[in-house]
Amino acid sequence: MPLRFLAFLEQIPYPEIHILRMFGSYVLIFRGEAVYATPSPIRYCPLMYKLLKEVGGPAASRLLEDFRMEREIESREGLLRLINEIILSQGAYRPDRPLNVCEANVSFGASEIMMDALSGHMIDAAALVMNGMGSVLTFTPGTTQGVVQRMTGCFFTTPHSLLLDRCLEEGVYPVFPFTGSIDPLASAREALRLGIRRFAVTTAASYNSRLDEIACLENSGSVIYRLALCATAVDRPTAAKMSDHGDIVWSCASSHVREVVAPRAIAQVGLKIPVYIMTQRGFELIKPRLKAIDPQFDAETVIPVTGGRRPVICHRGNRLEMIPADQIRDSCSDCPSPLI
């Protein structure tokens, strides 16, 4: 493509548009303001409860109560208000936000797992999604966590020229620098084209249905770890693809994932929102994260297996412990509700 044409494309002003997902609701951000939210299909999510309590104060408490009581209009208005007053006002979508951060926000988040896998030299890159830039490749622990931070799911975004410059300065590789497209399959292909042979890629929501296509890219000279996210409301065929082709699968508020994926999992981390480990290499990928959380936890003694003896690794105070799945009496006392 001629350089003059590329320069011309760069000058076309995009309206700032992002679509994120929070509490199961898709939220439209237009020119820096959250303006529309779809009805949320769930009333309660322990992870969102924790995050909103941390960042939102009284406004978050009111919002959580509106969700719990199924006040649709109030909850949608409250969600928009909280995003505008708390999340956007703190610079979460600003192009000058930090892009190199090693602080873990959740115990078993995808970016946290990839961050620690990079630190442990298990992978050489991560293919993930960044608001304001779309699909990107990261190569360091700090940028892997930094480009995501507290993002709860980004499904559409438009590129920002300042953010592009900062990505290049930080060593973040935008796959679609002029359009901000989100395409994990294209990200995996680009990583391979660049000669990267060990990397992790995230897929979310309906894009999990293309996990088999990403799996087909792998050959004897490459390892592509596949992390399947944002499963709330996925259909049963998509859950089957996640089970067949994911290395690590996040259950979110999905009933199909719990029905289809869980029985085939060889290990699990977390109880409230189970993260299912589907392959031995998926278990190896998560080991650096387990060590970062609890240096005294010996993951080498854990034997991955399906069925009632499936190891479930969870928090007990500040420590991690392993419990066989069949010894957990009430595994869903604080889970997302309802499961859909």
CSV table of C-alpha atoms in Angstrom, one decimal:
chain,number,residue,atom,x,y,z
A,1,MET,CA,0.0,0.0,0.0
A,2,PRO,CA,1.5,3.4,-1.0
A,3,LEU,CA,2.8,5.4,2.0
A,4,ARG,CA,0.9,8.5,0.8
A,5,PHE,CA,-2.3,6.6,1.0
A,6,LEU,CA,-1.5,5.3,4.5
A,7,ALA,CA,-0.8,8.9,5.6
A,8,PHE,CA,-4.1,9.9,4.1
A,9,LEU,CA,-5.9,7.2,6.0
A,10,GLU,CA,-4.3,8.3,9.2
A,11,GLN,CA,-5.8,11.8,8.8
A,12,ILE,CA,-9.4,10.5,8.6
A,13,PRO,CA,-11.1,11.5,11.9
A,14,TYR,CA,-12.8,8.6,13.6
A,15,PRO,CA,-15.6,9.4,16.1
A,16,GLU,CA,-14.5,7.8,19.4
A,17,ILE,CA,-16.7,4.7,19.8
A,18,HIS,CA,-16.2,1.8,22.1
A,19,ILE,CA,-18.5,-1.1,23.1
A,20,LEU,CA,-17.6,-2.8,26.3
A,21,ARG,CA,-19.4,-5.4,28.4
A,22,MET,CA,-20.1,-5.0,32.1
A,23,PHE,CA,-22.4,-7.0,34.3
A,24,GLY,CA,-23.5,-8.8,31.2
A,25,SER,CA,-24.7,-5.6,29.6
A,26,TYR,CA,-23.2,-4.2,26.4
A,27,VAL,CA,-22.4,-0.5,26.9
A,28,LEU,CA,-21.8,2.1,24.1
A,29,ILE,CA,-19.3,4.8,24.7
A,30,PHE,CA,-19.5,7.6,22.2
A,31,ARG,CA,-17.1,10.6,22.3
A,32,GLY,CA,-16.0,9.8,25.8
A,33,GLU,CA,-19.4,9.3,27.3
A,34,ALA,CA,-21.4,6.1,28.1
A,35,VAL,CA,-24.7,6.7,26.3
A,36,TYR,CA,-26.5,3.4,26.0
A,37,ALA,CA,-26.6,0.1,27.8
A,38,THR,CA,-28.5,-3.1,26.9
A,39,PRO,CA,-30.5,-4.8,29.7
A,40,SER,CA,-28.3,-7.0,31.8
A,41,PRO,CA,-29.3,-10.7,31.8
A,42,ILE,CA,-27.8,-11.3,35.3
A,43,ARG,CA,-28.6,-9.9,38.7
A,44,TYR,CA,-25.4,-10.7,40.5
A,45,CYS,CA,-21.8,-11.3,39.7
A,46,PRO,CA,-19.2,-11.7,42.6
A,47,LEU,CA,-16.3,-10.4,40.5
A,48,MET,CA,-18.2,-7.3,39.3
A,49,TYR,CA,-19.5,-6.8,42.9
A,50,LYS,CA,-15.9,-6.8,44.1
A,51,LEU,CA,-14.6,-4.4,41.4
A,52,LEU,CA,-17.5,-2.0,41.7
A,53,LYS,CA,-17.2,-1.9,45.5
A,54,GLU,CA,-13.5,-1.0,45.1
A,55,VAL,CA,-14.0,1.8,42.5
A,56,GLY,CA,-17.6,3.0,42.9
A,57,GLY,CA,-18.4,3.6,46.6
A,58,PRO,CA,-22.1,4.5,47.3
A,59,ALA,CA,-23.0,4.8,43.6
A,60,ALA,CA,-21.9,1.2,43.0
A,61,SER,CA,-23.8,0.0,46.0
A,62,ARG,CA,-27.0,1.5,44.7
A,63,LEU,CA,-26.4,0.0,41.3
A,64,LEU,CA,-25.8,-3.4,42.7
A,65,GLU,CA,-29.0,-3.2,44.6
A,66,ASP,CA,-30.9,-2.1,41.5
A,67,PHE,CA,-29.5,-5.2,39.6
A,68,ARG,CA,-30.4,-7.5,42.5
A,69,MET,CA,-34.0,-6.2,42.6
A,70,GLU,CA,-34.3,-6.4,38.8
A,71,ARG,CA,-35.0,-2.7,38.4
A,72,GLU,CA,-34.2,-2.6,34.7
A,73,ILE,CA,-34.5,1.2,34.0
A,74,GLU,CA,-32.7,2.2,37.2
A,75,SER,CA,-29.9,-0.3,36.7
A,76,ARG,CA,-29.2,0.7,33.1
A,77,GLU,CA,-29.2,4.4,34.1
A,78,GLY,CA,-27.1,3.7,37.1
A,79,LEU,CA,-24.6,1.7,35.1
A,80,LEU,CA,-24.1,4.5,32.6
A,81,ARG,CA,-23.8,7.0,35.5
A,82,LEU,CA,-21.2,4.9,37.2
A,83,ILE,CA,-19.1,4.4,34.1
A,84,ASN,CA,-19.2,8.1,33.3
A,85,GLU,CA,-18.5,9.4,36.9
A,86,ILE,CA,-16.1,6.7,38.0
A,87,ILE,CA,-14.5,4.7,35.2
A,88,LEU,CA,-14.2,7.3,32.4
A,89,SER,CA,-13.5,10.2,34.7
A,90,GLN,CA,-10.5,8.3,36.1
A,91,GLY,CA,-9.0,8.1,32.6
A,92,ALA,CA,-9.6,4.4,31.8
A,93,TYR,CA,-10.2,5.2,28.1
A,94,ARG,CA,-7.9,8.2,27.7
A,95,PRO,CA,-5.0,7.8,25.2
A,96,ASP,CA,-2.5,9.0,27.8
A,97,ARG,CA,-3.4,6.3,30.3
A,98,PRO,CA,-0.5,4.0,31.5
A,99,LEU,CA,0.3,1.1,29.2
A,100,ASN,CA,2.9,-0.6,31.3
A,101,VAL,CA,1.5,-1.8,34.6
A,102,CYS,CA,2.3,-5.0,36.4
A,103,GLU,CA,-0.4,-4.8,39.1
A,104,ALA,CA,-2.7,-7.7,39.2
A,105,ASN,CA,-6.4,-6.7,39.5
A,106,VAL,CA,-7.9,-10.2,39.9
A,107,SER,CA,-6.5,-13.5,41.0
A,108,PHE,CA,-7.2,-15.6,37.9
A,109,GLY,CA,-7.7,-13.1,35.1
A,110,ALA,CA,-6.5,-13.8,31.6
A,111,SER,CA,-4.1,-10.8,31.4
A,112,GLU,CA,-2.7,-11.8,34.8
A,113,ILE,CA,-2.1,-15.3,33.7
A,114,MET,CA,-0.4,-14.2,30.5
A,115,MET,CA,1.6,-11.5,32.4
A,116,ASP,CA,3.1,-14.2,34.7
A,117,ALA,CA,3.5,-16.6,31.8
A,118,LEU,CA,5.6,-14.0,30.1
A,119,SER,CA,7.6,-13.4,33.3
A,120,GLY,CA,8.2,-17.1,33.5
A,121,HIS,CA,9.3,-17.3,29.8
A,122,MET,CA,6.6,-19.8,29.0
A,123,ILE,CA,5.3,-17.6,26.1
A,124,ASP,CA,6.9,-15.0,24.0
A,125,ALA,CA,3.8,-12.9,23.2
A,126,ALA,CA,0.2,-12.4,24.0
A,127,ALA,CA,-2.6,-11.6,21.5
A,128,LEU,CA,-5.3,-9.6,23.2
A,129,VAL,CA,-7.7,-6.7,22.9
A,130,MET,CA,-7.0,-3.1,23.8
A,131,ASN,CA,-9.6,-0.3,23.9
A,132,GLY,CA,-8.6,2.4,21.4
A,133,MET,CA,-6.5,0.1,19.4
A,134,GLY,CA,-8.3,-3.2,18.9
A,135,SER,CA,-6.3,-6.4,18.5
A,136,VAL,CA,-2.7,-6.0,19.7
A,137,LEU,CA,0.3,-8.2,20.4
A,138,THR,CA,2.3,-7.6,23.6
A,139,PHE,CA,5.7,-8.9,24.5
A,140,THR,CA,6.4,-7.9,28.1
A,141,PRO,CA,4.6,-8.6,31.3
A,142,GLY,CA,3.9,-4.9,32.0
A,143,THR,CA,2.3,-4.1,28.6
A,144,THR,CA,0.3,-7.3,28.7
A,145,GLN,CA,-1.4,-6.2,31.9
A,146,GLY,CA,-1.1,-2.5,31.2
A,147,VAL,CA,-3.1,-2.4,27.9
A,148,VAL,CA,-6.0,-4.2,29.6
A,149,GLN,CA,-6.0,-3.3,33.3
A,150,ARG,CA,-9.6,-3.3,34.6
A,151,MET,CA,-11.2,-3.7,31.2
A,152,THR,CA,-14.2,-6.1,31.4
A,153,GLY,CA,-14.5,-6.9,27.7
A,154,CYS,CA,-14.1,-4.8,24.6
A,155,PHE,CA,-16.1,-5.7,21.5
A,156,PHE,CA,-15.7,-2.7,19.3
A,157,THR,CA,-13.3,0.2,19.4
A,158,THR,CA,-11.9,3.0,17.2
A,159,PRO,CA,-8.2,3.8,16.9
A,160,HIS,CA,-6.5,6.9,18.4
A,161,SER,CA,-3.4,8.3,16.7
A,162,LEU,CA,-1.9,9.3,20.1
A,163,LEU,CA,-2.4,5.8,21.4
A,164,LEU,CA,-0.8,4.4,18.3
A,165,ASP,CA,2.3,6.4,18.9
A,166,ARG,CA,2.4,5.4,22.5
A,167,CYS,CA,1.9,1.7,21.6
A,168,LEU,CA,4.9,1.9,19.3
A,169,GLU,CA,7.0,3.5,22.0
A,170,GLU,CA,6.1,0.8,24.5
A,171,GLY,CA,6.6,-2.1,22.1
A,172,VAL,CA,2.9,-2.9,21.7
A,173,TYR,CA,2.1,-4.1,18.2
A,174,PRO,CA,-1.3,-3.1,16.8
A,175,VAL,CA,-2.6,-5.6,14.4
A,176,PHE,CA,-5.0,-3.1,12.8
A,177,PRO,CA,-3.5,0.3,13.5
A,178,PHE,CA,-5.8,2.2,11.2
A,179,THR,CA,-9.1,0.5,11.9
A,180,GLY,CA,-8.9,-0.8,15.5
A,181,SER,CA,-10.5,-4.1,14.4
A,182,ILE,CA,-10.9,-6.9,16.8
A,183,ASP,CA,-10.0,-10.3,15.3
A,184,PRO,CA,-8.2,-12.9,17.4
A,185,LEU,CA,-7.8,-15.2,14.4
A,186,ALA,CA,-6.0,-12.5,12.4
A,187,SER,CA,-3.9,-11.7,15.5
A,188,ALA,CA,-2.7,-15.3,15.7
A,189,ARG,CA,-1.9,-15.3,12.0
A,190,GLU,CA,0.1,-12.1,12.4
A,191,ALA,CA,2.0,-13.5,15.3
A,192,LEU,CA,3.0,-16.5,13.3
A,193,ARG,CA,3.9,-14.2,10.3
A,194,LEU,CA,6.2,-12.3,12.6
A,195,GLY,CA,8.0,-15.6,13.5
A,196,ILE,CA,6.5,-15.9,17.1
A,197,ARG,CA,6.1,-19.5,17.9
A,198,ARG,CA,4.9,-19.6,21.5
A,199,PHE,CA,2.1,-17.2,22.4
A,200,ALA,CA,-1.3,-17.0,24.0
A,201,VAL,CA,-4.5,-15.7,22.4
A,202,THR,CA,-7.8,-14.6,24.0
A,203,THR,CA,-11.2,-15.1,22.4
A,204,ALA,CA,-14.4,-13.7,23.9
A,205,ALA,CA,-18.2,-14.2,23.6
A,206,SER,CA,-19.3,-15.3,20.1
A,207,TYR,CA,-15.7,-15.3,18.8
A,208,ASN,CA,-15.2,-18.4,20.9
A,209,SER,CA,-17.0,-20.2,18.1
A,210,ARG,CA,-13.8,-19.8,16.0
A,211,LEU,CA,-11.5,-21.4,18.4
A,212,ASP,CA,-11.2,-24.4,16.1
A,213,GLU,CA,-9.9,-22.1,13.3
A,214,ILE,CA,-7.2,-20.8,15.6
A,215,ALA,CA,-6.3,-24.3,16.7
A,216,CYS,CA,-5.8,-25.2,13.0
A,217,LEU,CA,-3.0,-22.6,12.8
A,218,GLU,CA,-0.9,-24.6,15.2
A,219,ASN,CA,1.7,-26.9,13.8
A,220,SER,CA,4.7,-28.9,15.1
A,221,GLY,CA,6.8,-25.7,15.2
A,222,SER,CA,4.3,-23.5,17.2
A,223,VAL,CA,2.3,-23.5,20.4
A,224,ILE,CA,-0.8,-21.3,20.5
A,225,TYR,CA,-2.4,-21.3,24.0
A,226,ARG,CA,-6.1,-20.5,23.6
A,227,LEU,CA,-7.9,-18.7,26.4
A,228,ALA,CA,-11.6,-18.6,26.1
A,229,LEU,CA,-13.3,-15.7,27.9
A,230,CYS,CA,-16.6,-13.8,28.4
A,231,ALA,CA,-18.8,-16.9,28.2
A,232,THR,CA,-22.0,-15.4,29.5
A,233,ALA,CA,-24.9,-16.3,27.2
A,234,VAL,CA,-22.9,-18.3,24.7
A,235,ASP,CA,-24.9,-21.0,23.0
A,236,ARG,CA,-24.3,-24.7,23.5
A,237,PRO,CA,-22.4,-25.2,20.2
A,238,THR,CA,-20.0,-22.4,21.2
A,239,ALA,CA,-19.5,-23.9,24.6
A,240,ALA,CA,-18.6,-27.2,22.8
A,241,LYS,CA,-16.0,-25.4,20.8
A,242,MET,CA,-14.6,-23.9,24.0
A,243,SER,CA,-14.4,-27.4,25.5
A,244,ASP,CA,-12.8,-28.9,22.4
A,245,HIS,CA,-10.3,-26.3,21.6
A,246,GLY,CA,-9.7,-24.1,24.7
A,247,ASP,CA,-6.7,-24.6,27.0
A,248,ILE,CA,-8.3,-22.5,29.7
A,249,VAL,CA,-12.0,-21.6,29.8
A,250,TRP,CA,-13.7,-18.9,32.0
A,251,SER,CA,-17.2,-19.9,33.0
A,252,CYS,CA,-18.6,-16.4,33.7
A,253,ALA,CA,-22.4,-16.7,34.1
A,254,SER,CA,-22.7,-19.4,31.5
A,255,SER,CA,-24.9,-22.4,32.2
A,256,HIS,CA,-23.7,-24.2,29.0
A,257,VAL,CA,-20.0,-23.9,30.0
A,258,ARG,CA,-20.8,-25.5,33.4
A,259,GLU,CA,-22.8,-28.3,31.7
A,260,VAL,CA,-20.5,-28.9,28.7
A,261,VAL,CA,-17.0,-27.8,29.7
A,262,ALA,CA,-16.8,-28.6,33.4
A,263,PRO,CA,-17.1,-32.4,33.0
A,264,ARG,CA,-14.1,-32.4,30.7
A,265,ALA,CA,-11.9,-30.1,32.7
A,266,ILE,CA,-8.7,-31.6,34.3
A,267,ALA,CA,-8.4,-28.9,36.9
A,268,GLN,CA,-10.1,-25.8,38.1
A,269,VAL,CA,-9.1,-22.5,39.7
A,270,GLY,CA,-11.6,-20.5,41.7
A,271,LEU,CA,-15.0,-21.3,43.1
A,272,LYS,CA,-17.3,-18.4,42.6
A,273,ILE,CA,-16.5,-18.0,38.9
A,274,PRO,CA,-14.7,-21.2,38.0
A,275,VAL,CA,-11.9,-21.1,35.5
A,276,TYR,CA,-11.6,-24.6,33.9
A,277,ILE,CA,-8.2,-26.0,32.8
A,278,MET,CA,-8.8,-28.2,29.8
A,279,THR,CA,-5.3,-29.4,28.9
A,280,GLN,CA,-2.0,-30.3,30.5
A,281,ARG,CA,-0.4,-27.4,28.8
A,282,GLY,CA,-3.1,-25.1,30.0
A,283,PHE,CA,-2.2,-26.2,33.5
A,284,GLU,CA,1.4,-25.5,32.9
A,285,LEU,CA,0.5,-22.1,31.7
A,286,ILE,CA,-1.3,-21.2,34.9
A,287,LYS,CA,1.5,-22.4,37.2
A,288,PRO,CA,3.4,-19.1,37.2
A,289,ARG,CA,0.2,-17.3,38.3
A,290,LEU,CA,-0.3,-19.8,41.1
A,291,LYS,CA,3.3,-19.2,42.3
A,292,ALA,CA,2.8,-15.4,42.1
A,293,ILE,CA,-0.3,-15.6,44.3
A,294,ASP,CA,1.1,-18.1,46.8
A,295,PRO,CA,4.9,-18.9,46.6
A,296,GLN,CA,4.4,-21.7,49.1
A,297,PHE,CA,1.7,-23.5,47.0
A,298,ASP,CA,3.3,-26.5,45.3
A,299,ALA,CA,1.6,-26.9,42.0
A,300,GLU,CA,3.9,-29.8,41.1
A,301,THR,CA,2.0,-32.0,43.6
A,302,VAL,CA,-1.3,-31.4,41.8
A,303,ILE,CA,-2.4,-34.2,39.5
A,304,PRO,CA,-4.8,-32.9,36.8
A,305,VAL,CA,-7.7,-35.4,36.2
A,306,THR,CA,-11.3,-35.2,35.2
A,307,GLY,CA,-14.3,-36.3,37.3
A,308,GLY,CA,-14.8,-36.1,41.0
A,309,ARG,CA,-11.1,-36.0,41.8
A,310,ARG,CA,-10.6,-33.0,39.6
A,311,PRO,CA,-8.3,-30.6,41.6
A,312,VAL,CA,-10.0,-27.3,42.5
A,313,ILE,CA,-7.4,-24.7,43.5
A,314,CYS,CA,-8.9,-21.8,45.5
A,315,HIS,CA,-8.2,-19.2,48.2
A,316,ARG,CA,-8.2,-19.9,51.9
A,317,GLY,CA,-7.4,-16.6,53.4
A,318,ASN,CA,-4.1,-15.4,51.9
A,319,ARG,CA,-3.1,-18.9,50.8
A,320,LEU,CA,-4.1,-21.3,48.0
A,321,GLU,CA,-5.2,-24.8,48.7
A,322,MET,CA,-6.3,-27.8,46.5
A,323,ILE,CA,-9.6,-29.6,47.1
A,324,PRO,CA,-10.9,-32.5,45.1
A,325,ALA,CA,-14.1,-31.5,43.3
A,326,ASP,CA,-16.2,-34.2,44.9
A,327,GLN,CA,-15.4,-32.8,48.4
A,328,ILE,CA,-16.9,-29.4,47.6
A,329,ARG,CA,-20.3,-29.4,49.1
A,330,ASP,CA,-21.7,-26.0,48.1
A,331,SER,CA,-19.7,-24.8,45.1
A,332,CYS,CA,-22.1,-22.1,44.1
A,333,SER,CA,-23.1,-20.2,47.2
A,334,ASP,CA,-21.7,-17.0,45.8
A,335,CYS,CA,-21.8,-17.5,42.0
A,336,PRO,CA,-23.2,-15.4,39.2
A,337,SER,CA,-27.0,-15.4,39.1
A,338,PRO,CA,-28.9,-16.4,37.1
A,339,LEU,CA,-26.8,-18.7,34.9
A,340,ILE,CA,-27.7,-18.2,31.3
